[in-house]
């Protein structure tokens, strides 16, 4: 059955609402925004360097190991990216490199700004420091069958998981990353973050990051308006936590990447 798409606008931003079966949703999303997918990916400043590195023997081995690890742990999310590429008429390998760009052990120059304060009142703040090609891009709501609704700021060509997220469970977060220079062979951070969107509570979101280490280091600044939370698990890197907030990293000790 074909996915349904509704277009609307919020504060001057194009807003897509896509509903239906998972694979059809992502194919339809690609078909709805092929120009945006190609424009964003072609304009990313790190793209040429990533392509050159991935074409080397070391790069091919590294990307292959990450692809295997991502398929094993996040096969559903990897299939979403394949469907998105197919719908947009984009090269899957190019989109894969874009989504793994902080996980390869190659300096990509990306990352946003986070601020945390813990005093009488604790707070966390996140600024989306995207490349110029990402400015003014889309809002996206995913109504995937049997999933909780998710709304994100979407950078076309990326899995909808690496920016601001609001879920039907009442969780809201922004994501940054601390690039690992010698990352482990593990699932890509965008794929782990996409799976995170179905976490029902703030506690389960923190547990998701703690128990599903990824090759890079996404830092998640999350808020939950519904209830207090218990103390963070001791192995979770939590730098700020108030009554309804948590700032956690899924970083683990990363063994040296094999060449």
PDB file of C-alpha atoms in Angstrom:
ATOM      1  CA  UNK A   1       0.000   0.000   0.000  1.00  0.00           C
ATOM      2  CA  UNK A   2       1.364   3.422  -0.976  1.00  0.00           C
ATOM      3  CA  UNK A   3       2.404   5.845   1.729  1.00  0.00           C
ATOM      4  CA  UNK A   4       0.452   9.039   2.231  1.00  0.00           C
ATOM      5  CA  UNK A   5       2.131  12.452   2.147  1.00  0.00           C
ATOM      6  CA  UNK A   6       0.746  15.732   3.391  1.00  0.00           C
ATOM      7  CA  UNK A   7       2.606  18.997   2.866  1.00  0.00           C
ATOM      8  CA  UNK A   8       2.221  22.034   5.070  1.00  0.00           C
ATOM      9  CA  UNK A   9       4.335  24.910   6.324  1.00  0.00           C
ATOM     10  CA  UNK A  10       5.574  26.132   9.679  1.00  0.00           C
ATOM     11  CA  UNK A  11       7.462  29.415  10.136  1.00  0.00           C
ATOM     12  CA  UNK A  12       8.382  29.403   6.459  1.00  0.00           C
ATOM     13  CA  UNK A  13       9.723  25.847   6.524  1.00  0.00           C
ATOM     14  CA  UNK A  14       8.317  23.127   4.314  1.00  0.00           C
ATOM     15  CA  UNK A  15       6.809  20.428   6.541  1.00  0.00           C
ATOM     16  CA  UNK A  16       6.217  16.910   5.236  1.00  0.00           C
ATOM     17  CA  UNK A  17       3.960  14.438   7.059  1.00  0.00           C
ATOM     18  CA  UNK A  18       4.450  10.906   5.728  1.00  0.00           C
ATOM     19  CA  UNK A  19       2.358   7.928   6.851  1.00  0.00           C
ATOM     20  CA  UNK A  20       2.189   4.235   6.035  1.00  0.00           C
ATOM     21  CA  UNK A  21       4.304   1.083   5.962  1.00  0.00           C
ATOM     22  CA  UNK A  22       7.952   1.683   6.839  1.00  0.00           C
ATOM     23  CA  UNK A  23       9.657   0.981   3.519  1.00  0.00           C
ATOM     24  CA  UNK A  24       6.976   2.801   1.547  1.00  0.00           C
ATOM     25  CA  UNK A  25       7.234   5.810   3.880  1.00  0.00           C
ATOM     26  CA  UNK A  26      10.941   6.223   3.188  1.00  0.00           C
ATOM     27  CA  UNK A  27      10.588   5.626  -0.539  1.00  0.00           C
ATOM     28  CA  UNK A  28       7.828   8.231  -0.640  1.00  0.00           C
ATOM     29  CA  UNK A  29       9.974  10.644   1.354  1.00  0.00           C
ATOM     30  CA  UNK A  30      12.757  10.294  -1.198  1.00  0.00           C
ATOM     31  CA  UNK A  31      10.316  10.785  -4.067  1.00  0.00           C
ATOM     32  CA  UNK A  32       8.888  13.900  -2.400  1.00  0.00           C
ATOM     33  CA  UNK A  33      12.258  15.618  -1.995  1.00  0.00           C
ATOM     34  CA  UNK A  34      14.734  14.382  -4.634  1.00  0.00           C
ATOM     35  CA  UNK A  35      15.954  17.874  -5.499  1.00  0.00           C
ATOM     36  CA  UNK A  36      16.600  18.648  -1.834  1.00  0.00           C
ATOM     37  CA  UNK A  37      18.423  15.344  -1.269  1.00  0.00           C
ATOM     38  CA  UNK A  38      20.758  15.938  -4.213  1.00  0.00           C
ATOM     39  CA  UNK A  39      21.267  19.640  -3.422  1.00  0.00           C
ATOM     40  CA  UNK A  40      22.213  18.986   0.197  1.00  0.00           C
ATOM     41  CA  UNK A  41      24.486  16.045  -0.521  1.00  0.00           C
ATOM     42  CA  UNK A  42      26.247  17.780  -3.435  1.00  0.00           C
ATOM     43  CA  UNK A  43      26.930  20.858  -1.291  1.00  0.00           C
ATOM     44  CA  UNK A  44      28.346  19.141   1.803  1.00  0.00           C
ATOM     45  CA  UNK A  45      31.916  20.430   2.177  1.00  0.00           C
ATOM     46  CA  UNK A  46      33.238  17.094   3.474  1.00  0.00           C
ATOM     47  CA  UNK A  47      31.769  14.959   0.677  1.00  0.00           C
ATOM     48  CA  UNK A  48      34.736  14.931  -1.735  1.00  0.00           C
ATOM     49  CA  UNK A  49      37.222  14.068   0.998  1.00  0.00           C
ATOM     50  CA  UNK A  50      34.998  11.260   2.273  1.00  0.00           C
ATOM     51  CA  UNK A  51      34.663   9.781  -1.205  1.00  0.00           C
ATOM     52  CA  UNK A  52      38.430   9.853  -1.745  1.00  0.00           C
ATOM     53  CA  UNK A  53      39.109   8.229   1.612  1.00  0.00           C
ATOM     54  CA  UNK A  54      36.407   5.573   1.155  1.00  0.00           C
ATOM     55  CA  UNK A  55      37.981   4.622  -2.187  1.00  0.00           C
ATOM     56  CA  UNK A  56      41.273   3.686  -0.505  1.00  0.00           C
ATOM     57  CA  UNK A  57      41.925   0.134   0.643  1.00  0.00           C
ATOM     58  CA  UNK A  58      41.805   1.186   4.284  1.00  0.00           C
ATOM     59  CA  UNK A  59      38.619   3.161   3.715  1.00  0.00           C
ATOM     60  CA  UNK A  60      36.869   0.283   1.951  1.00  0.00           C
ATOM     61  CA  UNK A  61      37.688  -2.066   4.807  1.00  0.00           C
ATOM     62  CA  UNK A  62      36.564   0.435   7.423  1.00  0.00           C
ATOM     63  CA  UNK A  63      33.256   1.248   5.715  1.00  0.00           C
ATOM     64  CA  UNK A  64      32.624  -2.455   5.159  1.00  0.00           C
ATOM     65  CA  UNK A  65      33.079  -3.253   8.851  1.00  0.00           C
ATOM     66  CA  UNK A  66      30.776  -0.412   9.898  1.00  0.00           C
ATOM     67  CA  UNK A  67      28.161  -1.482   7.362  1.00  0.00           C
ATOM     68  CA  UNK A  68      28.267  -5.051   8.701  1.00  0.00           C
ATOM     69  CA  UNK A  69      27.964  -3.858  12.320  1.00  0.00           C
ATOM     70  CA  UNK A  70      25.115  -1.495  11.455  1.00  0.00           C
ATOM     71  CA  UNK A  71      23.245  -4.197   9.546  1.00  0.00           C
ATOM     72  CA  UNK A  72      23.572  -6.602  12.480  1.00  0.00           C
ATOM     73  CA  UNK A  73      22.392  -4.155  15.173  1.00  0.00           C
ATOM     74  CA  UNK A  74      20.230  -1.657  13.255  1.00  0.00           C
ATOM     75  CA  UNK A  75      19.050  -3.520  10.181  1.00  0.00           C
ATOM     76  CA  UNK A  76      15.647  -1.829  10.174  1.00  0.00           C
ATOM     77  CA  UNK A  77      17.170   1.643  10.222  1.00  0.00           C
ATOM     78  CA  UNK A  78      19.689   0.742   7.521  1.00  0.00           C
ATOM     79  CA  UNK A  79      16.817  -0.481   5.335  1.00  0.00           C
ATOM     80  CA  UNK A  80      15.127   2.899   5.842  1.00  0.00           C
ATOM     81  CA  UNK A  81      18.175   4.642   4.390  1.00  0.00           C
ATOM     82  CA  UNK A  82      18.205   2.263   1.414  1.00  0.00           C
ATOM     83  CA  UNK A  83      14.546   3.018   0.735  1.00  0.00           C
ATOM     84  CA  UNK A  84      15.179   6.764   1.025  1.00  0.00           C
ATOM     85  CA  UNK A  85      18.021   6.533  -1.494  1.00  0.00           C
ATOM     86  CA  UNK A  86      15.879   4.486  -3.890  1.00  0.00           C
ATOM     87  CA  UNK A  87      13.008   6.943  -3.708  1.00  0.00           C
ATOM     88  CA  UNK A  88      15.252   9.978  -4.312  1.00  0.00           C
ATOM     89  CA  UNK A  89      17.247   8.307  -7.087  1.00  0.00           C
ATOM     90  CA  UNK A  90      20.396   8.847  -5.023  1.00  0.00           C
ATOM     91  CA  UNK A  91      23.420   6.599  -4.665  1.00  0.00           C
ATOM     92  CA  UNK A  92      23.064   4.564  -1.471  1.00  0.00           C
ATOM     93  CA  UNK A  93      26.818   4.501  -0.858  1.00  0.00           C
ATOM     94  CA  UNK A  94      26.969   8.311  -0.974  1.00  0.00           C
ATOM     95  CA  UNK A  95      24.152   8.588   1.569  1.00  0.00           C
ATOM     96  CA  UNK A  96      25.799   5.926   3.722  1.00  0.00           C
ATOM     97  CA  UNK A  97      29.059   7.900   3.793  1.00  0.00           C
ATOM     98  CA  UNK A  98      27.191  11.065   4.731  1.00  0.00           C
ATOM     99  CA  UNK A  99      25.471   9.273   7.593  1.00  0.00           C
ATOM    100  CA  UNK A 100      28.745   7.707   8.784  1.00  0.00           C
ATOM    101  CA  UNK A 101      30.852  10.836   8.317  1.00  0.00           C
ATOM    102  CA  UNK A 102      31.593  11.248  12.035  1.00  0.00           C
ATOM    103  CA  UNK A 103      32.178   7.532  12.611  1.00  0.00           C
ATOM    104  CA  UNK A 104      35.051   6.772  10.277  1.00  0.00           C
ATOM    105  CA  UNK A 105      38.000   8.121  12.239  1.00  0.00           C
ATOM    106  CA  UNK A 106      38.531  10.814   9.601  1.00  0.00           C
ATOM    107  CA  UNK A 107      38.254  14.468  10.650  1.00  0.00           C
ATOM    108  CA  UNK A 108      35.022  15.828   9.145  1.00  0.00           C
ATOM    109  CA  UNK A 109      34.967  19.238  10.830  1.00  0.00           C
ATOM    110  CA  UNK A 110      31.340  18.865  11.929  1.00  0.00           C
ATOM    111  CA  UNK A 111      29.596  19.207  15.267  1.00  0.00           C
ATOM    112  CA  UNK A 112      27.206  21.559  17.049  1.00  0.00           C
ATOM    113  CA  UNK A 113      27.235  23.547  20.269  1.00  0.00           C
ATOM    114  CA  UNK A 114      25.834  22.335  23.595  1.00  0.00           C
ATOM    115  CA  UNK A 115      25.663  24.147  26.915  1.00  0.00           C
ATOM    116  CA  UNK A 116      24.749  22.661  30.283  1.00  0.00           C
ATOM    117  CA  UNK A 117      24.379  24.243  33.713  1.00  0.00           C
ATOM    118  CA  UNK A 118      23.561  22.596  37.018  1.00  0.00           C
ATOM    119  CA  UNK A 119      22.815  25.007  39.833  1.00  0.00           C
ATOM    120  CA  UNK A 120      19.541  25.842  41.599  1.00  0.00           C
ATOM    121  CA  UNK A 121      17.865  25.052  38.294  1.00  0.00           C
ATOM    122  CA  UNK A 122      19.519  22.794  35.756  1.00  0.00           C
ATOM    123  CA  UNK A 123      19.242  23.354  32.047  1.00  0.00           C
ATOM    124  CA  UNK A 124      20.733  22.216  28.786  1.00  0.00           C
ATOM    125  CA  UNK A 125      20.771  24.034  25.469  1.00  0.00           C
ATOM    126  CA  UNK A 126      21.670  23.005  21.948  1.00  0.00           C
ATOM    127  CA  UNK A 127      22.397  25.010  18.824  1.00  0.00           C
ATOM    128  CA  UNK A 128      22.176  23.337  15.428  1.00  0.00           C
ATOM    129  CA  UNK A 129      25.445  24.420  13.790  1.00  0.00           C
ATOM    130  CA  UNK A 130      24.754  22.973  10.354  1.00  0.00           C
ATOM    131  CA  UNK A 131      26.672  23.648   7.159  1.00  0.00           C
ATOM    132  CA  UNK A 132      25.234  26.389   4.890  1.00  0.00           C
ATOM    133  CA  UNK A 133      23.740  23.692   2.645  1.00  0.00           C
ATOM    134  CA  UNK A 134      21.555  22.609   5.570  1.00  0.00           C
ATOM    135  CA  UNK A 135      20.120  26.018   6.389  1.00  0.00           C
ATOM    136  CA  UNK A 136      16.343  26.341   6.206  1.00  0.00           C
ATOM    137  CA  UNK A 137      15.690  22.697   5.447  1.00  0.00           C
ATOM    138  CA  UNK A 138      12.594  20.642   6.094  1.00  0.00           C
ATOM    139  CA  UNK A 139      10.503  19.620   9.027  1.00  0.00           C
ATOM    140  CA  UNK A 140       9.373  16.011   8.867  1.00  0.00           C
ATOM    141  CA  UNK A 141       6.761  13.984  10.726  1.00  0.00           C
ATOM    142  CA  UNK A 142       6.920  10.206  10.374  1.00  0.00           C
ATOM    143  CA  UNK A 143       3.717   8.242  11.014  1.00  0.00           C
ATOM    144  CA  UNK A 144       5.116   4.770  10.429  1.00  0.00           C
ATOM    145  CA  UNK A 145       2.743   1.865  11.004  1.00  0.00           C
ATOM    146  CA  UNK A 146       3.134   0.449  14.539  1.00  0.00           C
ATOM    147  CA  UNK A 147       5.650   3.167  15.509  1.00  0.00           C
ATOM    148  CA  UNK A 148       5.159   6.125  17.814  1.00  0.00           C
ATOM    149  CA  UNK A 149       4.923   9.364  15.757  1.00  0.00           C
ATOM    150  CA  UNK A 150       8.183  11.279  15.407  1.00  0.00           C
ATOM    151  CA  UNK A 151       8.809  14.860  14.257  1.00  0.00           C
ATOM    152  CA  UNK A 152      12.321  16.003  13.367  1.00  0.00           C
ATOM    153  CA  UNK A 153      14.225  18.755  11.688  1.00  0.00           C
ATOM    154  CA  UNK A 154      15.304  16.865   8.579  1.00  0.00           C
ATOM    155  CA  UNK A 155      18.433  17.287   6.513  1.00  0.00           C
ATOM    156  CA  UNK A 156      17.579  15.637   3.165  1.00  0.00           C
ATOM    157  CA  UNK A 157      19.659  12.560   2.487  1.00  0.00           C
ATOM    158  CA  UNK A 158      20.291  11.905   6.151  1.00  0.00           C
ATOM    159  CA  UNK A 159      18.454   9.404   8.262  1.00  0.00           C
ATOM    160  CA  UNK A 160      15.964  11.577  10.216  1.00  0.00           C
ATOM    161  CA  UNK A 161      17.764  11.191  13.525  1.00  0.00           C
ATOM    162  CA  UNK A 162      20.723  13.588  13.764  1.00  0.00           C
ATOM    163  CA  UNK A 163      18.987  16.852  14.711  1.00  0.00           C
ATOM    164  CA  UNK A 164      16.125  17.979  16.944  1.00  0.00           C
ATOM    165  CA  UNK A 165      13.559  15.251  17.647  1.00  0.00           C
ATOM    166  CA  UNK A 166      10.129  15.228  19.308  1.00  0.00           C
ATOM    167  CA  UNK A 167       8.330  11.922  19.824  1.00  0.00           C
ATOM    168  CA  UNK A 168       4.791  10.822  20.559  1.00  0.00           C
ATOM    169  CA  UNK A 169       6.004   9.649  23.973  1.00  0.00           C
ATOM    170  CA  UNK A 170       6.656  13.266  24.989  1.00  0.00           C
ATOM    171  CA  UNK A 171      10.440  13.138  24.654  1.00  0.00           C
ATOM    172  CA  UNK A 172      12.302  15.983  22.975  1.00  0.00           C
ATOM    173  CA  UNK A 173      16.051  16.138  22.288  1.00  0.00           C
ATOM    174  CA  UNK A 174      18.841  17.598  20.256  1.00  0.00           C
ATOM    175  CA  UNK A 175      21.916  15.623  19.186  1.00  0.00           C
ATOM    176  CA  UNK A 176      25.555  16.555  18.855  1.00  0.00           C
ATOM    177  CA  UNK A 177      28.622  14.396  18.447  1.00  0.00           C
ATOM    178  CA  UNK A 178      32.119  14.233  19.820  1.00  0.00           C
ATOM    179  CA  UNK A 179      34.144  12.704  17.032  1.00  0.00           C
ATOM    180  CA  UNK A 180      36.068   9.567  17.970  1.00  0.00           C
ATOM    181  CA  UNK A 181      39.508   9.587  16.335  1.00  0.00           C
ATOM    182  CA  UNK A 182      39.935   5.805  16.759  1.00  0.00           C
ATOM    183  CA  UNK A 183      36.351   4.539  16.753  1.00  0.00           C
ATOM    184  CA  UNK A 184      35.243   0.993  17.435  1.00  0.00           C
ATOM    185  CA  UNK A 185      33.679  -1.298  14.843  1.00  0.00           C
ATOM    186  CA  UNK A 186      30.068  -0.760  15.863  1.00  0.00           C
ATOM    187  CA  UNK A 187      26.804   0.606  14.413  1.00  0.00           C
ATOM    188  CA  UNK A 188      26.804   4.147  13.045  1.00  0.00           C
ATOM    189  CA  UNK A 189      25.522   6.810  15.428  1.00  0.00           C
ATOM    190  CA  UNK A 190      22.697   7.991  13.173  1.00  0.00           C
ATOM    191  CA  UNK A 191      21.247   4.484  13.080  1.00  0.00           C
ATOM    192  CA  UNK A 192      21.423   4.063  16.858  1.00  0.00           C
ATOM    193  CA  UNK A 193      19.826   7.512  17.248  1.00  0.00           C
ATOM    194  CA  UNK A 194      17.006   6.621  14.849  1.00  0.00           C
ATOM    195  CA  UNK A 195      16.184   3.521  16.926  1.00  0.00           C
ATOM    196  CA  UNK A 196      16.264   5.714  20.040  1.00  0.00           C
ATOM    197  CA  UNK A 197      13.176   7.553  18.798  1.00  0.00           C
ATOM    198  CA  UNK A 198      10.908   4.725  19.936  1.00  0.00           C
ATOM    199  CA  UNK A 199      12.065   4.886  23.574  1.00  0.00           C
ATOM    200  CA  UNK A 200       8.931   5.298  25.747  1.00  0.00           C
ATOM    201  CA  UNK A 201      10.532   7.174  28.677  1.00  0.00           C
ATOM    202  CA  UNK A 202      13.558   9.301  29.464  1.00  0.00           C
ATOM    203  CA  UNK A 203      14.977   6.479  31.554  1.00  0.00           C
ATOM    204  CA  UNK A 204      14.649   4.005  28.684  1.00  0.00           C
ATOM    205  CA  UNK A 205      16.259   6.523  26.304  1.00  0.00           C
ATOM    206  CA  UNK A 206      19.287   6.794  28.584  1.00  0.00           C
ATOM    207  CA  UNK A 207      19.376   3.003  28.901  1.00  0.00           C
ATOM    208  CA  UNK A 208      19.198   2.703  25.105  1.00  0.00           C
ATOM    209  CA  UNK A 209      22.343   4.803  24.741  1.00  0.00           C
ATOM    210  CA  UNK A 210      24.086   2.970  27.566  1.00  0.00           C
ATOM    211  CA  UNK A 211      23.408  -0.524  26.241  1.00  0.00           C
ATOM    212  CA  UNK A 212      23.785   0.123  22.497  1.00  0.00           C
ATOM    213  CA  UNK A 213      27.239   1.623  22.006  1.00  0.00           C
ATOM    214  CA  UNK A 214      27.948   2.983  18.563  1.00  0.00           C
ATOM    215  CA  UNK A 215      31.092   3.633  16.612  1.00  0.00           C
ATOM    216  CA  UNK A 216      30.998   7.390  17.152  1.00  0.00           C
ATOM    217  CA  UNK A 217      29.795   9.475  20.058  1.00  0.00           C
ATOM    218  CA  UNK A 218      26.372  11.125  19.800  1.00  0.00           C
ATOM    219  CA  UNK A 219      25.682  13.374  22.766  1.00  0.00           C
ATOM    220  CA  UNK A 220      21.962  13.544  23.441  1.00  0.00           C
ATOM    221  CA  UNK A 221      20.347  16.445  25.264  1.00  0.00           C
ATOM    222  CA  UNK A 222      16.858  15.199  26.160  1.00  0.00           C
ATOM    223  CA  UNK A 223      13.860  16.596  27.993  1.00  0.00           C
ATOM    224  CA  UNK A 224      10.715  14.902  29.243  1.00  0.00           C
ATOM    225  CA  UNK A 225       7.761  17.025  30.375  1.00  0.00           C
ATOM    226  CA  UNK A 226       5.825  14.241  32.048  1.00  0.00           C
ATOM    227  CA  UNK A 227       7.547  12.989  35.191  1.00  0.00           C
ATOM    228  CA  UNK A 228      10.707  12.959  37.326  1.00  0.00           C
ATOM    229  CA  UNK A 229      13.438  10.467  36.572  1.00  0.00           C
ATOM    230  CA  UNK A 230      15.552   8.147  38.646  1.00  0.00           C
ATOM    231  CA  UNK A 231      19.334   8.631  38.917  1.00  0.00           C
ATOM    232  CA  UNK A 232      21.269   7.833  35.771  1.00  0.00           C
ATOM    233  CA  UNK A 233      22.796   4.357  35.430  1.00  0.00           C
ATOM    234  CA  UNK A 234      26.360   4.515  36.737  1.00  0.00           C
ATOM    235  CA  UNK A 235      27.966   3.604  33.400  1.00  0.00           C
ATOM    236  CA  UNK A 236      26.183   6.388  31.513  1.00  0.00           C
ATOM    237  CA  UNK A 237      28.138   9.582  30.930  1.00  0.00           C
ATOM    238  CA  UNK A 238      25.653  12.161  32.193  1.00  0.00           C
ATOM    239  CA  UNK A 239      26.918  15.718  32.462  1.00  0.00           C
ATOM    240  CA  UNK A 240      23.696  17.442  33.443  1.00  0.00           C
ATOM    241  CA  UNK A 241      20.455  16.126  34.838  1.00  0.00           C
ATOM    242  CA  UNK A 242      17.597  18.031  36.375  1.00  0.00           C
ATOM    243  CA  UNK A 243      14.104  16.969  37.330  1.00  0.00           C
ATOM    244  CA  UNK A 244      13.051  16.405  33.747  1.00  0.00           C
ATOM    245  CA  UNK A 245      16.279  16.573  31.759  1.00  0.00           C
ATOM    246  CA  UNK A 246      19.239  14.404  30.937  1.00  0.00           C
ATOM    247  CA  UNK A 247      22.345  14.976  28.916  1.00  0.00           C
ATOM    248  CA  UNK A 248      23.938  11.647  28.111  1.00  0.00           C
ATOM    249  CA  UNK A 249      26.531  10.161  25.811  1.00  0.00           C
ATOM    250  CA  UNK A 250      26.660   6.625  24.485  1.00  0.00           C
ATOM    251  CA  UNK A 251      30.421   6.819  24.221  1.00  0.00           C
ATOM    252  CA  UNK A 252      32.348   3.763  25.290  1.00  0.00           C
ATOM    253  CA  UNK A 253      36.048   2.996  25.390  1.00  0.00           C
ATOM    254  CA  UNK A 254      36.877   2.533  21.721  1.00  0.00           C
ATOM    255  CA  UNK A 255      39.560   0.034  20.753  1.00  0.00           C
ATOM    256  CA  UNK A 256      41.913   1.148  18.044  1.00  0.00           C
ATOM    257  CA  UNK A 257      40.325   0.844  14.618  1.00  0.00           C
ATOM    258  CA  UNK A 258      41.892  -1.985  12.694  1.00  0.00           C
ATOM    259  CA  UNK A 259      43.495  -0.953   9.426  1.00  0.00           C
TER     260      UNK A 259
END
